[in-house]
Structures are given as structure tokens and as C-alpha cells.
Short mmCIF file of C-alpha atoms and ligand atoms in Angstrom, two decimals:
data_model
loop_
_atom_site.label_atom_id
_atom_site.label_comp_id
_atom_site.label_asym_id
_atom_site.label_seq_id
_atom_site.Cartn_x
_atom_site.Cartn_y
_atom_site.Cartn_z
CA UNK A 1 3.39 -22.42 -8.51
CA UNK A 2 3.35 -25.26 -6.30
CA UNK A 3 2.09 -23.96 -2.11
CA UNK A 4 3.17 -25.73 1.09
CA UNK A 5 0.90 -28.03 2.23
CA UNK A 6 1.50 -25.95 5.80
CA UNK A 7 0.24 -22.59 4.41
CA UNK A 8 -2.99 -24.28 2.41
CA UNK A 9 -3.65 -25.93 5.46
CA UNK A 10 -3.44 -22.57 7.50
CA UNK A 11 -5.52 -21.16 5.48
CA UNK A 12 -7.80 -23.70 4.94
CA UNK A 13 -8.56 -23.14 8.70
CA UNK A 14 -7.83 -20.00 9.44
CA UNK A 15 -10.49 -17.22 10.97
CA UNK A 16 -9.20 -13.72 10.24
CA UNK A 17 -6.03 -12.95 7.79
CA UNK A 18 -4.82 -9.90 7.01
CA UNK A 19 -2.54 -8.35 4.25
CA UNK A 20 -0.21 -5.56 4.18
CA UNK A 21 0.26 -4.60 0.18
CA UNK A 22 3.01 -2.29 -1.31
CA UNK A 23 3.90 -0.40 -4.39
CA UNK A 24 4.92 -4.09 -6.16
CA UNK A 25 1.05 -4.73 -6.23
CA UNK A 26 0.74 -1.90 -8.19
CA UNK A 27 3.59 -2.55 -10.27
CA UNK A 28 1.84 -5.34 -13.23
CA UNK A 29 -0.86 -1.67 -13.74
CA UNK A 30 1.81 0.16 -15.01
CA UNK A 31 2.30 2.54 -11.60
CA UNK A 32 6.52 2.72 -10.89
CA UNK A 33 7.76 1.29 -7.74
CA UNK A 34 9.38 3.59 -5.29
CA UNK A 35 12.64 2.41 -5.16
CA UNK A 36 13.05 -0.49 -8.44
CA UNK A 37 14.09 0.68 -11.61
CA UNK A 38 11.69 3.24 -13.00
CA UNK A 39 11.31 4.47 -9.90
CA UNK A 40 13.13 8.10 -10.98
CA UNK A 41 10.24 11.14 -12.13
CA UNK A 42 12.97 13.08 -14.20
CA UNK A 43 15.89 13.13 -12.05
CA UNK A 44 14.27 13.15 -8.72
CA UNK A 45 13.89 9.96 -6.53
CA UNK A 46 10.87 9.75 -4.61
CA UNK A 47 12.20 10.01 -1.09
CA UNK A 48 13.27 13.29 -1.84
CA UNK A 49 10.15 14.90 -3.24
CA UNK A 50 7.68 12.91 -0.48
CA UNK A 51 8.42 14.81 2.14
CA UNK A 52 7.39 18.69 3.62
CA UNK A 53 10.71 20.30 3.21
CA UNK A 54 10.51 19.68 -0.39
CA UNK A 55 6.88 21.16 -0.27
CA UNK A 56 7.97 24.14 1.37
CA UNK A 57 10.92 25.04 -0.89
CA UNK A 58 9.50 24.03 -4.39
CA UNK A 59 5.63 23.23 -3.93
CA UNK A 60 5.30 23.72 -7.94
CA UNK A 61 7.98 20.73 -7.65
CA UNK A 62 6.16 18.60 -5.62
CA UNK A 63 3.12 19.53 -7.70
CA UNK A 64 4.07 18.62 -10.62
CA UNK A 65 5.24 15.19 -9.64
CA UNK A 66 1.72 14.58 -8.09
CA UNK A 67 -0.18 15.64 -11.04
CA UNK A 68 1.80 13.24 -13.29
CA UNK A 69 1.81 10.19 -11.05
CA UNK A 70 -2.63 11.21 -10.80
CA UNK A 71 -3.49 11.51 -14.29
CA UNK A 72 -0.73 8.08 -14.42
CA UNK A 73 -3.22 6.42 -12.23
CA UNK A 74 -6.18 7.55 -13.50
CA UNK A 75 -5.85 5.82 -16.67
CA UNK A 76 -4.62 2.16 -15.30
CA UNK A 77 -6.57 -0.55 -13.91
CA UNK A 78 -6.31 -3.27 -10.88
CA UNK A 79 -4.52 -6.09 -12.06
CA UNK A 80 -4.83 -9.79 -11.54
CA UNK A 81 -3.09 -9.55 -7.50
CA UNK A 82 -6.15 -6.56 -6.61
CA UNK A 83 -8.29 -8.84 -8.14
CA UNK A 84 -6.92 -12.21 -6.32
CA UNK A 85 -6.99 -9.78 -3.59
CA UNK A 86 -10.55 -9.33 -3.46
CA UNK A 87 -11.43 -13.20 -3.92
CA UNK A 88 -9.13 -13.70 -0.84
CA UNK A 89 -10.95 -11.18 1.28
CA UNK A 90 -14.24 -13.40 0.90
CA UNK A 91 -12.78 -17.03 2.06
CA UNK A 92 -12.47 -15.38 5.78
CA UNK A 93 -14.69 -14.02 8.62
CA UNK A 94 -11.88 -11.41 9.52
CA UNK A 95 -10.29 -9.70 6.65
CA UNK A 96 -8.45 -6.63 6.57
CA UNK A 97 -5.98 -5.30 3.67
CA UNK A 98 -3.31 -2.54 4.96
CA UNK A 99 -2.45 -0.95 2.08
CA UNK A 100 0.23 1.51 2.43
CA UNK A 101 -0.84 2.37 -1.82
CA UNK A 102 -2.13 5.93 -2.12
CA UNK A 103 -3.44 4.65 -6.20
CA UNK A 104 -6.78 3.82 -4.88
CA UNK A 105 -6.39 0.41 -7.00
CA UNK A 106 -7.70 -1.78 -4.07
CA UNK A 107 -10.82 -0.11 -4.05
CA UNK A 108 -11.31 -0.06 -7.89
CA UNK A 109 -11.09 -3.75 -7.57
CA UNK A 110 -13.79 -4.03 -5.19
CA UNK A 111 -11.71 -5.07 -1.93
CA UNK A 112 -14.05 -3.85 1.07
CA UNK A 113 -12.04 -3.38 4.21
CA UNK A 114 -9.03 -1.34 2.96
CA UNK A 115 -6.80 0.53 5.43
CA UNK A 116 -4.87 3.23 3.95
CA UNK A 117 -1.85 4.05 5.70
CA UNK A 118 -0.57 6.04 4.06
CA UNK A 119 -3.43 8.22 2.29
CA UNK A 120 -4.84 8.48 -0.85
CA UNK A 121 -3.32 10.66 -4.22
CA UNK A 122 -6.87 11.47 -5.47
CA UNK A 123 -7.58 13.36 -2.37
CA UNK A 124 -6.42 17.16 -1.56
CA UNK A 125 -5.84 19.07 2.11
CA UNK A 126 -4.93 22.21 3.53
CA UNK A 127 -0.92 22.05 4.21
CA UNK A 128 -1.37 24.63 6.59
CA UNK A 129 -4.62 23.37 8.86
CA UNK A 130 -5.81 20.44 7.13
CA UNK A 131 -9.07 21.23 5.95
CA UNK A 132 -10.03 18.81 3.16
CA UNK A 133 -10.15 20.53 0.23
CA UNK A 134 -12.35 19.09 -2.54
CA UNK A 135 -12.36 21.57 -5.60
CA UNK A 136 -10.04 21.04 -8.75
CA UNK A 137 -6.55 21.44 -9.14
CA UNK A 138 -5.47 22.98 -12.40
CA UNK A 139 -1.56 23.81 -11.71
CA UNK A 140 -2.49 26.02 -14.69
CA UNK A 141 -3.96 28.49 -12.55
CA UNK A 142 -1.43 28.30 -9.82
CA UNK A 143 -1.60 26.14 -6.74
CA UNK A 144 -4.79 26.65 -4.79
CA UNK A 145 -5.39 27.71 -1.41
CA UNK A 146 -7.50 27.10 1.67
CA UNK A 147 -10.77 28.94 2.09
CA UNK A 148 -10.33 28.65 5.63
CA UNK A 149 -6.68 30.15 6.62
CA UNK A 150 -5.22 31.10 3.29
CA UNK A 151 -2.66 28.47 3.50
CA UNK A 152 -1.36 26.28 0.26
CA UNK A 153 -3.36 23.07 -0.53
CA UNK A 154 -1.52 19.89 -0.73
CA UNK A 155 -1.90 15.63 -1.73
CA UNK A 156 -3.91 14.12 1.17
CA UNK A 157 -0.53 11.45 1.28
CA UNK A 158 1.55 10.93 4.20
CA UNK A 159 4.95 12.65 3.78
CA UNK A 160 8.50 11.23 5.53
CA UNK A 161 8.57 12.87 9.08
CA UNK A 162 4.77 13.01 9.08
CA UNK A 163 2.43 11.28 11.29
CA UNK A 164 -0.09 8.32 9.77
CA UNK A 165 -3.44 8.97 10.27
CA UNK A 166 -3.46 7.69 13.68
CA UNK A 167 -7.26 5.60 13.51
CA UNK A 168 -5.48 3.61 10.60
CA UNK A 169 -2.42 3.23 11.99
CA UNK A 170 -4.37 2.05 15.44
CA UNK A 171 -6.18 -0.60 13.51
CA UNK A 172 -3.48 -1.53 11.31
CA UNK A 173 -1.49 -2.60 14.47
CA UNK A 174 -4.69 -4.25 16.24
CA UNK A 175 -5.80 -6.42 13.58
CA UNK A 176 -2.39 -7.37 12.80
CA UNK A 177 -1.74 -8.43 16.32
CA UNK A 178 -4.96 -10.37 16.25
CA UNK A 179 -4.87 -12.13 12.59
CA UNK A 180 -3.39 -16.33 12.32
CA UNK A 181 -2.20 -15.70 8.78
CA UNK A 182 -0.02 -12.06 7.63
CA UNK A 183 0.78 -11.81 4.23
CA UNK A 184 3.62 -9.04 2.89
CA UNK A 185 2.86 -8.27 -0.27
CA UNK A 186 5.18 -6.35 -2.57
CA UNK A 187 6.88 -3.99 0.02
CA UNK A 188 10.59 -3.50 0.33
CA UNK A 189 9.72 -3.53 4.11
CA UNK A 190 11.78 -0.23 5.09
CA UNK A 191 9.22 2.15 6.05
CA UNK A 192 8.35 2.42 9.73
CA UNK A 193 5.81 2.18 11.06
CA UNK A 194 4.52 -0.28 8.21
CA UNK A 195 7.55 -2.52 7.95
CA UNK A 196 6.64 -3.09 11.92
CA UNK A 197 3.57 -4.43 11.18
CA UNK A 198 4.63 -8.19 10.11
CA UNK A 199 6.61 -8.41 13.06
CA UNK A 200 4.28 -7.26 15.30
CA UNK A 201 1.96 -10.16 13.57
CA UNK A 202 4.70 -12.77 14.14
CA UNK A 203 5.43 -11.82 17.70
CA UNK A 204 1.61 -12.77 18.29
CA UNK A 205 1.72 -16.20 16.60
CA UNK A 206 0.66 -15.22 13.20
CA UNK A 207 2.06 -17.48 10.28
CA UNK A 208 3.78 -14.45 7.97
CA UNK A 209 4.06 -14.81 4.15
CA UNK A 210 6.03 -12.89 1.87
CA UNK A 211 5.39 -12.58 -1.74
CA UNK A 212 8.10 -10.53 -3.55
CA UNK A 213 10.20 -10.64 -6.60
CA UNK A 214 12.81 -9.90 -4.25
CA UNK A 215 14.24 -10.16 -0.57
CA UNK A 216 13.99 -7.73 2.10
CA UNK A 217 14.31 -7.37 5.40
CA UNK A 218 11.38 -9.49 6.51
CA UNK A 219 12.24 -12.24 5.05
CA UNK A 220 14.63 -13.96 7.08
CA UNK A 221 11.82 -13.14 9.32
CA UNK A 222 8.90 -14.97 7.74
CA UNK A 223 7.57 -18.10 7.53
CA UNK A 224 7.89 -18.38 3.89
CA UNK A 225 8.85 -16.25 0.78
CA UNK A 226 7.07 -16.49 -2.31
CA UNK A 227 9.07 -15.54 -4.29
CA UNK A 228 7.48 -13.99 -8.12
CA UNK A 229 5.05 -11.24 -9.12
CA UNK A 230 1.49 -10.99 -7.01
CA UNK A 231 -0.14 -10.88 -9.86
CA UNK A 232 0.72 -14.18 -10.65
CA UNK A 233 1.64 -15.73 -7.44
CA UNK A 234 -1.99 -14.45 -5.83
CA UNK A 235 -4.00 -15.92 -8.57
CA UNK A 236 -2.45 -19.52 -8.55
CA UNK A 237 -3.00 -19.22 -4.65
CA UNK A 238 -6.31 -18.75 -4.98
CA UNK A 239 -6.94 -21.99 -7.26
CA UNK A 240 -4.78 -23.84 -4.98
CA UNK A 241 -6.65 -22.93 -1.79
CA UNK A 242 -9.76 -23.58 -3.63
CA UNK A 243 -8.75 -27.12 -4.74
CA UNK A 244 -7.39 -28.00 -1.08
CA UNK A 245 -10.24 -26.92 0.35
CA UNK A 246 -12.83 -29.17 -1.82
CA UNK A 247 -10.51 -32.16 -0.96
CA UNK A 248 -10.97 -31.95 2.81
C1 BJW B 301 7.13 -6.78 -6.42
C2 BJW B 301 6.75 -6.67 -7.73
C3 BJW B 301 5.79 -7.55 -8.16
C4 BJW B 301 8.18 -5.17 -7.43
N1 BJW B 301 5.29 -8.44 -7.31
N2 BJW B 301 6.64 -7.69 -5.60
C5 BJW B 301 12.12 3.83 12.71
C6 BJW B 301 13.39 3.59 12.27
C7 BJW B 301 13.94 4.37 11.24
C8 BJW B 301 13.22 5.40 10.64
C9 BJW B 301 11.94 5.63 11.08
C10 BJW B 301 11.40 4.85 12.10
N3 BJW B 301 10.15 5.30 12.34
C11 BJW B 301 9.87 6.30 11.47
C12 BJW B 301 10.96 6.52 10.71
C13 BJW B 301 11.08 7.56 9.64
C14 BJW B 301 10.42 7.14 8.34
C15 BJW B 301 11.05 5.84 7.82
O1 BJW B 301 10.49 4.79 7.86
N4 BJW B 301 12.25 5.95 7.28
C16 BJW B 301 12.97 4.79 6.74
C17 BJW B 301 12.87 4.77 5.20
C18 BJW B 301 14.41 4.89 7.16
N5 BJW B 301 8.99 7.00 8.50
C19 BJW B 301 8.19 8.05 8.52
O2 BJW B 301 8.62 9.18 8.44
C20 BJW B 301 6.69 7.81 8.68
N6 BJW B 301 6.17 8.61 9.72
C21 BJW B 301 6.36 8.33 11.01
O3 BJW B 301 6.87 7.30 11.38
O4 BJW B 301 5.89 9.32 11.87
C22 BJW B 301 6.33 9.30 13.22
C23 BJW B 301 7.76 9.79 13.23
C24 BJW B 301 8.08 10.94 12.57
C25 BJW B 301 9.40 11.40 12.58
C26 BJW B 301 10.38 10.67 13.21
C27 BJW B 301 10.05 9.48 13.85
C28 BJW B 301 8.71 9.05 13.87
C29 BJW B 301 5.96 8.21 7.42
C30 BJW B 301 6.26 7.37 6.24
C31 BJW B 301 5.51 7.90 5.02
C32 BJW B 301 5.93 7.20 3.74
N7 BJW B 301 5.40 7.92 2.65
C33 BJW B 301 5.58 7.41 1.28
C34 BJW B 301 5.02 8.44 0.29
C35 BJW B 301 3.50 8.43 0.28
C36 BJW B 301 2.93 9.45 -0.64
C37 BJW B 301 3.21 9.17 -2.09
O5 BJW B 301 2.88 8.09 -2.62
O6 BJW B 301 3.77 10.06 -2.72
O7 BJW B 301 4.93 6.14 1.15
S1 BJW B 301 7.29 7.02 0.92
C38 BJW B 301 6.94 5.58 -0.03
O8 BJW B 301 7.46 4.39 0.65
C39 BJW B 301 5.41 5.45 -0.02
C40 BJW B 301 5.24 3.96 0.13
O9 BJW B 301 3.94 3.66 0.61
C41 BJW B 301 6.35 3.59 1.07
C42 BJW B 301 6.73 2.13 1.02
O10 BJW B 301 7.20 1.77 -0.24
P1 BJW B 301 6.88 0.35 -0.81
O11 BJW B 301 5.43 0.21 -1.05
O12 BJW B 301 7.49 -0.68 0.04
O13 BJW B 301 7.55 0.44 -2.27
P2 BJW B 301 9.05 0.13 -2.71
O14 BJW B 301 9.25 0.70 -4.05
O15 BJW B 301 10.01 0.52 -1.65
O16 BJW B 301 9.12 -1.47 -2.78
C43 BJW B 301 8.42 -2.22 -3.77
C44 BJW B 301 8.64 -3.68 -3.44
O17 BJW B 301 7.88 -4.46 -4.34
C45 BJW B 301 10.11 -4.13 -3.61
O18 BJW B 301 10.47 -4.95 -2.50
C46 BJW B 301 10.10 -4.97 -4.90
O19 BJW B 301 11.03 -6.04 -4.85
C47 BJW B 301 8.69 -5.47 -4.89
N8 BJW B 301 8.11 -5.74 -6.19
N9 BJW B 301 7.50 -5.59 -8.31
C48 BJW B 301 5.79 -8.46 -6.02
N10 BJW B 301 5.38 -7.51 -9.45
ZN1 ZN B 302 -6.18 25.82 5.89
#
């Protein structure tokens, strides 16, 4: 893929960048979107399992979903855009990836200064008082409870109608109100307060980038779409910016 001469030369300069990544990043491991095709976990959609109500009435439900999308994860690997992803973080002083991923791929990759926004699967609380709860689930034996107040233990994941964790969502909005270059990566750009976040960049100067197979409501918004997969559209960045830089 052939990159603006604007955004290499951006880049080429630029002191602190930051990234905001989405389920699409995932997508080339083998992990479903939320809302593409294959999204659907028998004949549920996402939205309506990812949230507390759904917990309360059915927690086996929710459960169940949970333990299919972990073991899911467990057994697939960062592909080419975590690891393009990684090589990116190293170019620049500043670097911080927003991830609003719960798959834990970012890390597995070896990218350092990961914000989760949205929690992590492979972690467990207390749905009653939030005491992290670090034992194994086997749904076999029933769902577990808290030690502390009795009350039934849940994916440490932040549900619709829930608060982020408010340190991450703090420095989410700070860094991305600071950075010069804000890429989107792979997000429909519908959840709030996430889908905020490249606006928030733009209002403060930042040049924003969009990499999607698709449009969304950012991109009328941003500076340019990239339009393709990350995992091939991050890699062939990466050469590209390498190559412009050596011929400065
Ligand atoms: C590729 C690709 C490839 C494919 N390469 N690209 C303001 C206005 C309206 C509503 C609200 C608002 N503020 C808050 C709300 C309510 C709500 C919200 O945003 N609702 C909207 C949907 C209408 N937000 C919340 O409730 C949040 N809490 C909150 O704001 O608290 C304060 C508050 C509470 C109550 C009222 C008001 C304020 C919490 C949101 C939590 C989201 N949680 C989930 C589940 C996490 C746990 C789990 O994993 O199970 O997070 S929902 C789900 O959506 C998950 C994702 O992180 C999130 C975003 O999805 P994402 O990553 O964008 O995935 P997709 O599938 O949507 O898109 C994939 C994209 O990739 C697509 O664009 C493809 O084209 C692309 N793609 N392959 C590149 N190879
Ligand atoms: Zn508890």
C-alpha cells in the first residue's frame, strides 16, 4: 500500500502517538468481531449478553458465552497488526495503545504501555463488591462465589451501562488530548466513551488515521482512512516509515 507523503512525514517527526485498537485487530487471530458477520455466539448478539441485566437473569448464560470466547482466545496468537503494533510503539518517545480488546493479544505481542478500557476476559471479580477473585472457574461445579460477601463472581470486562475503570479512562483521554498523531484501528467507533476519544485527539490538533475494512462514523472525521485489514495495512506502514525515514 502506497502512504501519503503527509502522514510519513508526520510521523517521521512526530514525539508521542497514540492508538486506539478494536475488535478488527483481533479479527486476522481468529477472535469474531462484535458486530461483522460471525459476530452471533448461537443466537445471541453480543450487545445483549454484555451487559448486567443479562447477568442477573441468566448468569449460566452469560457464563457460558465467556468460557467459550476464553478457551477461543487462549488458543490464538497476535497477528501481524499486534506485532506491527509493537514495532510502532518503539519509533516514539510517547507511546500509548488504548485498547478497548479484553483478549489480552496486545500484551502477548509484547506492546508495553497498553490501556485497557475496557478490561480483560482472563481476569475474574466479585459482581456483588468487586473483590478480584483469582481461583478457577469450572462452570462444572457451578458458578463461584466471593469469599468476602457471598455474592456471584463475574468477567473482570466492562458491561453496557457500566462505568470504565476510571484511571484508564483518565489517561486514555489525557494522552489522547496530548498525542500529534491518533490512529483508529479496527473499531466501528460506536461505543462511548471510546468512540470520543479520536475526536477529542482532533479537537487538540492531532493528525487522526483510520485503518478499517470499512467506514464508520469517524471517518468523515479523520484525516485519512486506510482503508484494508491492520494486519496488512500496519506492516507495510512500518516498512514505509522505515524507508522514509533513512531517506531524510
Ligand atoms: C477491521 C478488520 C480488519 C474488521 N482490519 N478493521 C453517549 C451516547 C450514546 C450512548 C452512550 C453514550 N455514553 C455512554 C453510552 C452508553 C454505551 C454506548 O456507547 N452505547 C452505544 C453503543 C449506543 N456505553 C457504555 O455503556 C459504556 N459505559 C459508560 O459510558 O458508562 C457511563 C454511562 C453509563 C450509563 C449511561 C451513560 C453513561 C460502557 C461500554 C462497554 C462496552 N463493552 C463491550 C463488552 C466488553 C466485554 C466483552 O468483551 O465481552 O466492549 S461491548 C463491545 O463493543 C466491546 C468492544 O470493546 C466494544 C467496541 O467494539 P469494537 O471493538 O468497535 O468492535 P466492532 O465489532 O463493533 O467493530 C469492529 C470494527 O473492525 C468494524 O468497524 C470492522 O469494519 C472493523 N474490522 N475486521 C481492520 N481485519
Ligand atoms: Zn464480593
Amino acid at each position: 500500500m502506497e502512504f501519503s507523503n503527509r502522514l510519513l512525514k508526520r510521523l517521521s517527526v512526530a514525539y508521542n502517538v497514540v492508538v486506539l485498537t478494536g475488535a478488527g485487530v483481533s479479527a486476522a487471530s481468529g477472535v469474531p468481531t462484535f458486530r461483522g458477520e460471525g459476530g452471533l455466539w448461537k443466537k445471541f448478539r453480543p450487545q445483549e449478553l454484555a451487559n448486567f441485566e443479562a447477568f442477573s437473569r441468566n448468569p449460566e448464560l452469560v457464563w457460558e458465552w465467556y468460557d467459550w470466547r476464553r478457551k477461543l482466545i487462549k488458543n490464538v496468537r497476535p497477528n501481524l497488526a499486534h506485532y506491527a503494533l509493537v514495532d510502532l510503539e518503539k519509533r516514539f518517545h510517547d507511546f500509548f495503545l488504548i485498547t478497548q480488546n479484553v483478549d489480552n493479544l496486545h500484551q502477548k505481542a509484547g506492546s508495553q504501555k497498553v490501556i485497557e478500557l475496557h478490561g480483560n476476559i482472563m481476569r475474574n471479580k466479585c459482581a456483588n463488591c468487586g473483590e478480584p477473585y483469582t481461583g478457577e472457574i469450572s462452570l462444572k461445579g457451578g458458578i463461584p462465589s466471593c469469599k468476602k460477601c457471598n455474592g456471584l463472581i463475574r468477567p473482570d470486562v466492562v458491561w453496557f451501562g457500566e462505568m470504565l475503570p476510571k484511571h484508564e479512562i483518565l489517561k486514555a483521554q489525557e494522552v489522547s488530548m496530548g498525542c500529534e498523531v491518533f490512529f483508529s484501528i479496527g473499531t466501528s467507533s460506536l461505543v462511548e466513551p471510546a468512540a470520543s476519544l479520536p475526536f477529542m485527539a482532533k479537537g487538540n490538533g492531532a493528525y487522526v488515521v483510520e485503518i478499517n475494512t470499512d467506514t464508520t462514523p469517524l471517518t468523515d472525521a479523520a484525516d485519512e482512512l486506510l482503508a484494508g485489514p491492520a494486519d496488512k495495512i500496519l506492516p507495510d506502514l512500518i516498512i514505509s516509515l522505515e524507508k522514509y525515514s533513512q531517506n531524510l
